[in-house]
C-alpha positions as semicolon CSV with decimal commas, in nm:
position;residue;x (nm);y (nm);z (nm)
1;D;-21,027;-2,922;-1,217
2;S;-21,173;-3,211;-1,043
3;G;-21,446;-3,254;-1,226
4;R;-21,723;-3,215;-0,984
5;S;-21,642;-2,847;-0,985
6;I;-21,980;-2,628;-0,989
7;N;-21,893;-2,268;-1,118
8;L;-21,867;-2,016;-0,907
9;A;-22,116;-1,738;-0,934
10;L;-22,028;-1,377;-0,856
11;S;-22,246;-1,096;-0,763
12;S;-22,241;-0,802;-0,554
13;R;-22,156;-0,923;-0,203
14;G;-21,805;-1,123;-0,451
15;I;-21,791;-0,811;-0,574
16;N;-21,736;-0,565;-0,348
17;A;-21,512;-0,772;-0,115
18;L;-21,244;-0,875;-0,338
19;E;-21,210;-0,462;-0,435
20;Q;-21,204;-0,421;-0,070
21;A;-20,892;-0,667;-0,107
22;G;-20,777;-0,413;-0,399
23;L;-20,786;-0,777;-0,618
24;L;-21,140;-0,647;-0,824
25;E;-20,959;-0,510;-1,221
26;E;-20,748;-0,879;-1,208
27;V;-21,023;-1,073;-1,084
28;R;-21,291;-0,832;-1,382
29;E;-21,043;-1,040;-1,657
30;L;-21,155;-1,318;-1,537
31;L;-21,535;-1,297;-1,596
32;I;-21,835;-1,371;-1,827
33;P;-22,133;-1,183;-1,758
34;M;-22,471;-1,369;-1,746
35;R;-22,757;-1,130;-1,783
36;G;-23,055;-1,363;-1,669
37;R;-23,187;-1,706;-1,728
38;A;-23,166;-1,858;-2,085
39;L;-23,444;-2,187;-2,024
40;H;-23,517;-2,440;-2,178
41;L;-23,854;-2,547;-2,202
42;S;-23,956;-2,956;-2,286
43;G;-24,139;-2,859;-2,564
44;G;-23,827;-2,731;-2,699
45;N;-23,905;-2,396;-2,630
46;E;-23,658;-2,120;-2,542
47;E;-23,763;-1,880;-2,331
48;F;-23,505;-1,582;-2,112
49;S;-23,556;-1,457;-1,793
50;S;-23,309;-1,125;-1,648
51;Y;-23,238;-1,122;-1,304
52;G;-23,334;-0,725;-1,267
53;Q;-23,378;-0,411;-1,474
54;R;-23,145;-0,222;-1,511
55;D;-22,742;-0,266;-1,693
56;E;-22,561;-0,344;-1,390
57;E;-22,810;-0,606;-1,261
58;L;-22,650;-0,898;-1,287
59;I;-22,387;-1,170;-1,245
60;Y;-22,101;-1,313;-1,355
61;S;-21,964;-1,653;-1,417
62;V;-21,637;-1,723;-1,280
63;S;-21,363;-2,015;-1,290
64;R;-21,298;-2,131;-0,939
65;R;-20,989;-2,272;-1,058
66;D;-20,812;-2,022;-1,187
67;L;-20,951;-1,734;-0,920
68;N;-20,847;-1,919;-0,689
69;C;-20,477;-1,939;-0,825
70;L;-20,501;-1,587;-0,842
71;M;-20,621;-1,489;-0,488
72;M;-20,353;-1,695;-0,433
73;S;-20,086;-1,595;-0,596
74;A;-20,200;-1,237;-0,428
75;A;-20,173;-1,374;-0,046
76;E;-19,814;-1,487;-0,128
77;E;-19,748;-1,119;-0,225
78;A;-19,910;-1,020;0,100
79;K;-19,612;-1,132;0,381
80;P;-19,592;-1,275;0,551
81;V;-19,801;-1,544;0,400
82;E;-19,732;-1,910;0,412
83;I;-19,861;-2,142;0,138
84;R;-19,881;-2,514;0,224
85;F;-20,042;-2,797;0,015
86;N;-20,235;-3,107;0,099
87;Q;-20,202;-3,017;0,469
88;S;-20,451;-3,206;0,690
89;V;-20,549;-3,096;1,035
90;E;-20,537;-3,411;1,293
91;K;-20,537;-3,190;1,626
92;V;-20,661;-2,864;1,751
93;D;-20,592;-2,755;2,112
94;F;-20,682;-2,502;2,249
95;E;-20,593;-2,502;2,608
96;T;-20,171;-2,552;2,454
97;G;-20,229;-2,332;2,113
98;E;-20,128;-2,560;1,940
99;L;-20,243;-2,759;1,624
100;T;-20,168;-3,087;1,442
101;V;-20,032;-3,033;1,109
102;V;-19,993;-3,376;0,922
103;N;-19,795;-3,376;0,572
104;L;-19,963;-3,544;0,309
105;Q;-19,711;-3,664;0,072
106;D;-19,509;-3,838;0,354
107;N;-19,784;-3,895;0,578
108;S;-19,530;-3,646;0,882
109;S;-19,670;-3,518;1,133
110;Y;-19,585;-3,145;1,257
111;R;-19,673;-2,879;1,558
112;R;-19,732;-2,530;1,515
113;S;-19,854;-2,306;1,766
114;F;-20,129;-1,983;1,795
115;D;-20,269;-1,735;1,890
116;L;-20,596;-1,735;1,706
117;L;-20,676;-1,987;1,462
118;I;-20,944;-1,885;1,215
119;G;-21,046;-2,213;0,990
120;A;-21,166;-2,090;0,690
121;D;-21,184;-2,550;0,597
122;G;-21,425;-2,652;0,455
123;A;-21,767;-2,870;0,434
124;G;-21,579;-3,105;0,721
125;S;-21,372;-2,873;0,890
126;P;-21,161;-3,024;1,160
127;T;-21,123;-2,663;1,316
128;R;-21,552;-2,680;1,307
129;E;-21,532;-3,047;1,538
130;A;-21,259;-2,924;1,779
131;L;-21,397;-2,600;1,823
132;L;-21,810;-2,770;1,916
133;A;-21,624;-3,006;2,133
134;V;-21,506;-2,713;2,308
135;N;-21,814;-2,525;2,278
136;G;-22,082;-2,828;2,350
137;G;-22,215;-2,628;2,006
138;E;-22,438;-2,800;1,795
139;C;-22,373;-2,827;1,475
140;S;-22,548;-2,984;1,204
141;V;-22,496;-3,156;0,815
142;D;-22,759;-3,182;0,591
143;F;-22,739;-3,390;0,309
144;L;-23,015;-3,320;0,007
145;D;-23,174;-3,662;-0,120
146;H;-23,072;-3,481;-0,450
147;D;-22,720;-3,545;-0,584
148;Y;-22,520;-3,354;-0,931
149;K;-22,282;-3,459;-1,204
150;E;-22,031;-3,244;-1,403
151;L;-22,039;-3,247;-1,833
152;E;-21,895;-3,030;-2,130
153;I;-22,052;-2,854;-2,370
154;P;-21,705;-2,731;-2,603
155;P;-21,658;-2,497;-2,723
156;L;-21,778;-2,440;-3,123
157;S;-21,373;-2,502;-3,243
158;S;-21,074;-2,678;-3,022
159;K;-20,925;-2,446;-3,184
160;S;-21,036;-2,050;-3,237
161;G;-21,278;-2,099;-2,952
162;G;-21,633;-1,979;-2,975
163;Y;-22,010;-2,010;-2,792
164;Q;-22,275;-2,276;-2,906
165;V;-22,600;-2,131;-2,714
166;E;-22,620;-1,744;-2,555
167;P;-22,264;-1,671;-2,320
168;E;-22,391;-1,414;-2,115
169;A;-22,702;-1,620;-1,959
170;L;-22,712;-1,919;-1,732
171;H;-22,883;-2,164;-1,884
172;I;-23,171;-2,431;-1,693
173;W;-23,350;-2,738;-1,871
174;P;-23,555;-2,679;-1,624
175;R;-23,762;-3,023;-1,593
176;G;-23,967;-3,008;-1,252
177;G;-23,781;-3,251;-0,994
178;Y;-23,404;-3,207;-1,144
179;M;-23,288;-2,996;-1,386
180;L;-22,991;-2,956;-1,609
181;I;-22,759;-2,595;-1,541
182;A;-22,487;-2,433;-1,812
183;L;-22,273;-2,168;-1,749
184;P;-21,987;-2,067;-1,923
185;N;-21,605;-2,000;-2,006
186;Q;-21,364;-1,757;-2,158
187;D;-21,209;-2,041;-2,357
188;G;-21,603;-2,152;-2,548
189;S;-21,664;-2,405;-2,272
190;F;-21,965;-2,450;-2,083
191;T;-21,961;-2,625;-1,730
192;V;-22,261;-2,823;-1,730
193;T;-22,451;-2,954;-1,355
194;L;-22,693;-3,267;-1,419
195;F;-22,912;-3,210;-1,037
196;M;-23,160;-3,471;-0,967
197;P;-23,262;-3,794;-0,718
198;K;-23,001;-4,010;-0,584
199;Q;-23,239;-4,323;-0,650
200;G;-23,628;-4,331;-0,736
201;E;-23,778;-4,369;-1,097
202;I;-23,619;-4,108;-1,236
203;S;-23,211;-4,091;-1,076
204;F;-22,839;-4,140;-1,086
205;E;-22,955;-4,499;-0,960
206;K;-23,093;-4,512;-1,314
207;L;-22,847;-4,370;-1,470
208;E;-22,573;-4,676;-1,461
209;N;-22,515;-4,829;-1,775
210;P;-22,425;-4,546;-2,160
211;D;-22,809;-4,651;-2,307
212;Q;-23,016;-4,562;-2,041
213;L;-22,779;-4,274;-1,971
214;N;-22,864;-4,135;-2,366
215;A;-23,206;-4,266;-2,366
216;F;-23,294;-4,036;-2,044
217;F;-23,093;-3,718;-2,242
218;E;-23,230;-3,746;-2,582
219;A;-23,632;-3,766;-2,349
220;E;-23,556;-3,518;-2,118
221;F;-23,275;-3,306;-2,249
222;P;-23,275;-3,319;-2,598
223;S;-23,123;-2,985;-2,718
224;A;-22,824;-3,009;-2,452
225;K;-22,749;-3,415;-2,569
226;R;-22,682;-3,192;-2,894
227;L;-22,441;-3,022;-2,745
228;I;-22,216;-3,280;-2,475
229;P;-22,059;-3,553;-2,790
230;D;-21,862;-3,700;-2,437
231;L;-22,183;-3,727;-2,233
232;E;-22,062;-4,093;-2,175
233;T;-21,667;-4,001;-2,104
234;D;-21,750;-3,756;-1,861
235;F;-22,079;-3,913;-1,711
236;F;-21,959;-4,231;-1,597
237;A;-21,617;-4,048;-1,469
238;N;-21,743;-3,785;-1,313
239;A;-21,772;-3,808;-0,931
240;Q;-22,068;-3,789;-0,789
241;G;-22,154;-3,555;-0,590
242;R;-22,302;-3,434;-0,321
243;L;-22,521;-3,099;-0,212
244;G;-22,541;-3,036;0,143
245;T;-22,586;-2,681;0,424
246;V;-22,373;-2,677;0,720
247;R;-22,554;-2,481;1,002
248;C;-22,414;-2,448;1,405
249;S;-22,519;-2,291;1,747
250;K;-22,147;-2,109;1,765
251;W;-21,868;-2,027;1,516
252;H;-21,567;-1,927;1,820
253;H;-21,484;-1,997;2,042
254;E;-21,328;-1,714;2,342
255;N;-21,078;-1,511;2,146
256;K;-20,845;-1,822;2,017
257;A;-21,055;-1,924;1,727
258;L;-21,332;-1,805;1,438
259;I;-21,382;-2,066;1,085
260;L;-21,627;-1,880;0,866
261;G;-21,690;-1,992;0,474
262;D;-21,788;-2,361;0,454
263;A;-21,622;-2,414;0,723
264;S;-21,922;-2,232;0,968
265;H;-22,266;-2,199;0,656
266;A;-22,181;-2,420;0,349
267;I;-22,479;-2,381;0,123
268;V;-22,645;-2,650;-0,087
269;P;-22,499;-2,415;-0,485
270;F;-22,895;-2,265;-0,601
271;H;-22,859;-1,897;-0,527
272;G;-22,498;-1,886;-0,666
273;Q;-22,415;-1,778;-0,340
274;G;-22,171;-2,020;-0,134
275;M;-21,913;-1,774;-0,269
276;N;-22,013;-1,497;-0,187
277;S;-22,150;-1,471;0,132
278;G;-21,796;-1,638;0,278
279;F;-21,564;-1,328;0,085
280;E;-21,890;-1,109;0,282
281;D;-21,781;-1,300;0,658
282;C;-21,380;-1,164;0,505
283;S;-21,575;-0,806;0,504
284;E;-21,793;-0,813;0,731
285;L;-21,569;-0,929;0,951
286;I;-21,290;-0,636;0,904
287;R;-21,598;-0,396;0,909
288;L;-21,493;-0,507;1,281
289;L;-21,167;-0,507;1,357
290;E;-21,131;-0,168;1,272
291;K;-21,466;-0,078;1,457
292;H;-21,327;-0,246;1,774
293;N;-20,907;-0,136;1,721
294;D;-20,821;-0,517;1,630
295;D;-20,893;-0,591;1,985
296;W;-20,982;-1,017;1,946
297;S;-21,224;-1,118;2,176
298;E;-21,476;-0,821;2,078
299;V;-21,433;-0,865;1,680
300;L;-21,492;-1,267;1,712
301;P;-21,844;-1,310;1,993
302;E;-22,018;-0,974;1,734
303;F;-21,874;-1,141;1,435
304;D;-22,083;-1,471;1,536
305;R;-22,362;-1,221;1,617
306;I;-22,349;-1,127;1,376
307;R;-22,367;-1,352;1,064
308;R;-22,545;-1,643;1,221
309;P;-22,880;-1,522;1,101
310;N;-22,772;-1,413;0,798
311;A;-22,557;-1,772;0,677
312;N;-22,924;-1,929;0,772
313;A;-23,075;-1,725;0,553
314;I;-22,932;-1,770;0,337
315;A;-22,908;-2,120;0,369
316;D;-23,281;-2,130;0,344
317;M;-23,308;-1,897;0,079
318;A;-23,038;-2,076;-0,164
319;L;-23,253;-2,508;-0,038
320;E;-23,603;-2,274;-0,139
321;N;-23,452;-2,152;-0,503
322;Y;-23,417;-2,539;-0,618
323;V;-23,738;-2,551;-0,604
324;T;-23,774;-2,255;-0,816
325;M;-23,491;-2,301;-1,090
326;R;-23,609;-2,655;-1,141
327;E;-24,014;-2,586;-1,134
328;S;-24,107;-2,246;-1,080
329;V;-24,023;-2,069;-1,337
330;A;-24,105;-2,243;-1,626
331;D;-24,489;-2,169;-1,432
332;P;-24,718;-1,873;-1,657
333;K;-24,822;-1,772;-1,314
334;F;-24,438;-1,761;-1,129
335;Q;-24,374;-1,478;-1,472
336;L;-24,604;-1,328;-1,416
337;K;-24,485;-1,199;-1,025
338;K;-24,124;-1,177;-1,179
339;E;-24,323;-0,949;-1,461
340;L;-24,511;-0,735;-1,111
341;G;-24,186;-0,773;-0,908
342;F;-24,070;-0,545;-1,113
343;E;-24,341;-0,257;-1,245
344;M;-24,339;-0,257;-0,821
345;E;-23,968;-0,209;-0,842
346;Q;-24,031;0,082;-1,044
347;R;-24,289;0,292;-0,893
348;F;-24,208;0,150;-0,538
349;P;-23,797;0,222;-0,574
350;S;-23,813;0,239;-0,196
351;R;-24,014;-0,022;-0,090
352;F;-24,050;-0,279;-0,313
353;V;-23,705;-0,453;-0,456
354;P;-23,744;-0,825;-0,515
355;R;-23,665;-1,054;-0,335
356;H;-23,352;-1,186;-0,584
357;S;-23,165;-0,815;-0,665
358;M;-23,178;-0,794;-0,267
359;V;-22,978;-1,096;-0,210
360;M;-22,735;-1,035;-0,504
361;F;-22,755;-0,663;-0,678
362;H;-22,711;-0,451;-0,327
363;L;-22,581;-0,530;0,013
364;L;-22,863;-0,589;0,256
365;P;-22,779;-0,844;0,524
366;Y;-22,901;-1,160;0,417
367;A;-23,201;-1,220;0,681
368;V;-23,391;-0,829;0,568
369;A;-23,365;-0,987;0,238
370;M;-23,536;-1,294;0,330
371;E;-23,771;-1,116;0,586
372;R;-23,882;-0,860;0,327
373;G;-23,909;-1,133;0,078
374;V;-24,188;-1,382;0,269
375;I;-24,409;-0,985;0,294
376;Q;-24,374;-0,937;-0,097
377;Q;-24,383;-1,238;-0,232
378;A;-24,776;-1,219;-0,058
379;I;-24,831;-0,954;-0,190
380;L;-24,784;-1,022;-0,507
381;S;-24,938;-1,344;-0,500
382;E;-25,299;-1,133;-0,419
383;L;-25,264;-0,908;-0,603
384;V;-25,224;-1,150;-0,938
385;E;-25,449;-1,460;-0,786
386;G;-25,748;-1,375;-1,073
387;I;-25,555;-1,196;-1,316
388;S;-25,354;-1,339;-1,567
389;E;-25,231;-1,049;-1,725
390;I;-24,965;-0,736;-1,523
391;A;-25,259;-0,460;-1,694
392;E;-25,509;-0,600;-1,423
393;V;-25,365;-0,635;-1,180
394;D;-25,485;-0,299;-0,886
395;F;-25,185;-0,130;-0,819
396;A;-25,431;0,158;-0,563
397;K;-25,444;-0,181;-0,334
398;A;-25,050;-0,259;-0,442
399;R;-24,937;0,070;-0,333
400;Q;-25,163;0,050;0,023
401;R;-25,041;-0,339;0,073
402;V;-24,663;-0,172;0,049
403;T;-24,723;0,170;0,256
404;E;-24,876;-0,047;0,536
405;Q;-24,537;-0,347;0,543
406;L;-24,313;-0,320;0,331
407;P;-24,054;0,064;0,562
408;E;-23,862;0,189;0,328
409;V;-23,524;0,076;0,382
410;D;-23,117;0,203;0,261
411;L;-23,005;0,038;-0,009
412;T;-22,703;0,244;-0,016
413;R;-22,542;0,029;0,329
414;P;-22,479;-0,327;0,408
415;Y;-22,588;-0,247;0,693
């Protein structure tokens, strides 16, 4: 545990990949279901907003550390995988097919030859930099002007555990320009994350000492403050994390190298899809290997072509969802649209599926989910104009709009 992690939220795309890897049953023991958002509003009221309307439409909180350990153990059992810790890529030479690696424990370096290099080496990927240098491609790394801090709500009892608040929910304290969230852990604790601007009137730069911190939490998050006994210690000891988006114009080099996961498409965490989209990269890579009989010269360019538009789509939706989580969820009009979205899904199940459901509970490509989501949002906005409750909706007009603008969609297959 680094004191700067945001709990992972596992949903359908990640579940599908873990099932393919034969790990899902082991992973299930680590999962805590979250059925929706528990909203802690400014006035002290609490509301629950479900993610879906079916029993299976939920997401799961899972410890990053525990999941990593489980997967690394499984990888080591899949001979001849070898894991080396504290190693850093220093240089990639595609002409000679050599990788120069530094051992950070003693600062020694060594070379490894490769036929194919897969860089899953994170948002600061050295593999990506080497690939772009030889390809002449473009890459952007855009940081938000908001950062995050990790805090913790401890269990009711250090001995017997137990949760202080509802465990089967993602807790959100939405405050417009900033927010607090909390995800459950198996020991009864919650990993809490504060997201807010780096600078400004209400920002991290204004919380320089314990008095300022306590006054801020008492004013903005009093219910959360009572649950975090080590607020001062956690806040000032834990690192202030950055939030960024990586976009690249090319993910492969000839048949020699590929970048995937955060190395090629790091995203902000507000749709809970960073891990899931990375796992889906693996599922798609396997599908293409089977399709092309392990011919990497065919697989790599097709993987690049298929995955990049979807990665860009989820990056955009994740950025948009930050605004939704910190602002829109408490807005009555947003709540009316969400209620209407559920009703439309019941009435037109093959055509209208809420965007959040398409992203979280199905395997539809992200780009398709985003495209259909834009159309659906326009329809919902038109239908709720000038009304305040579902009973006032003109469902004849709704049927006409849906039939005209939304083709039927097959949710049983990913591509």
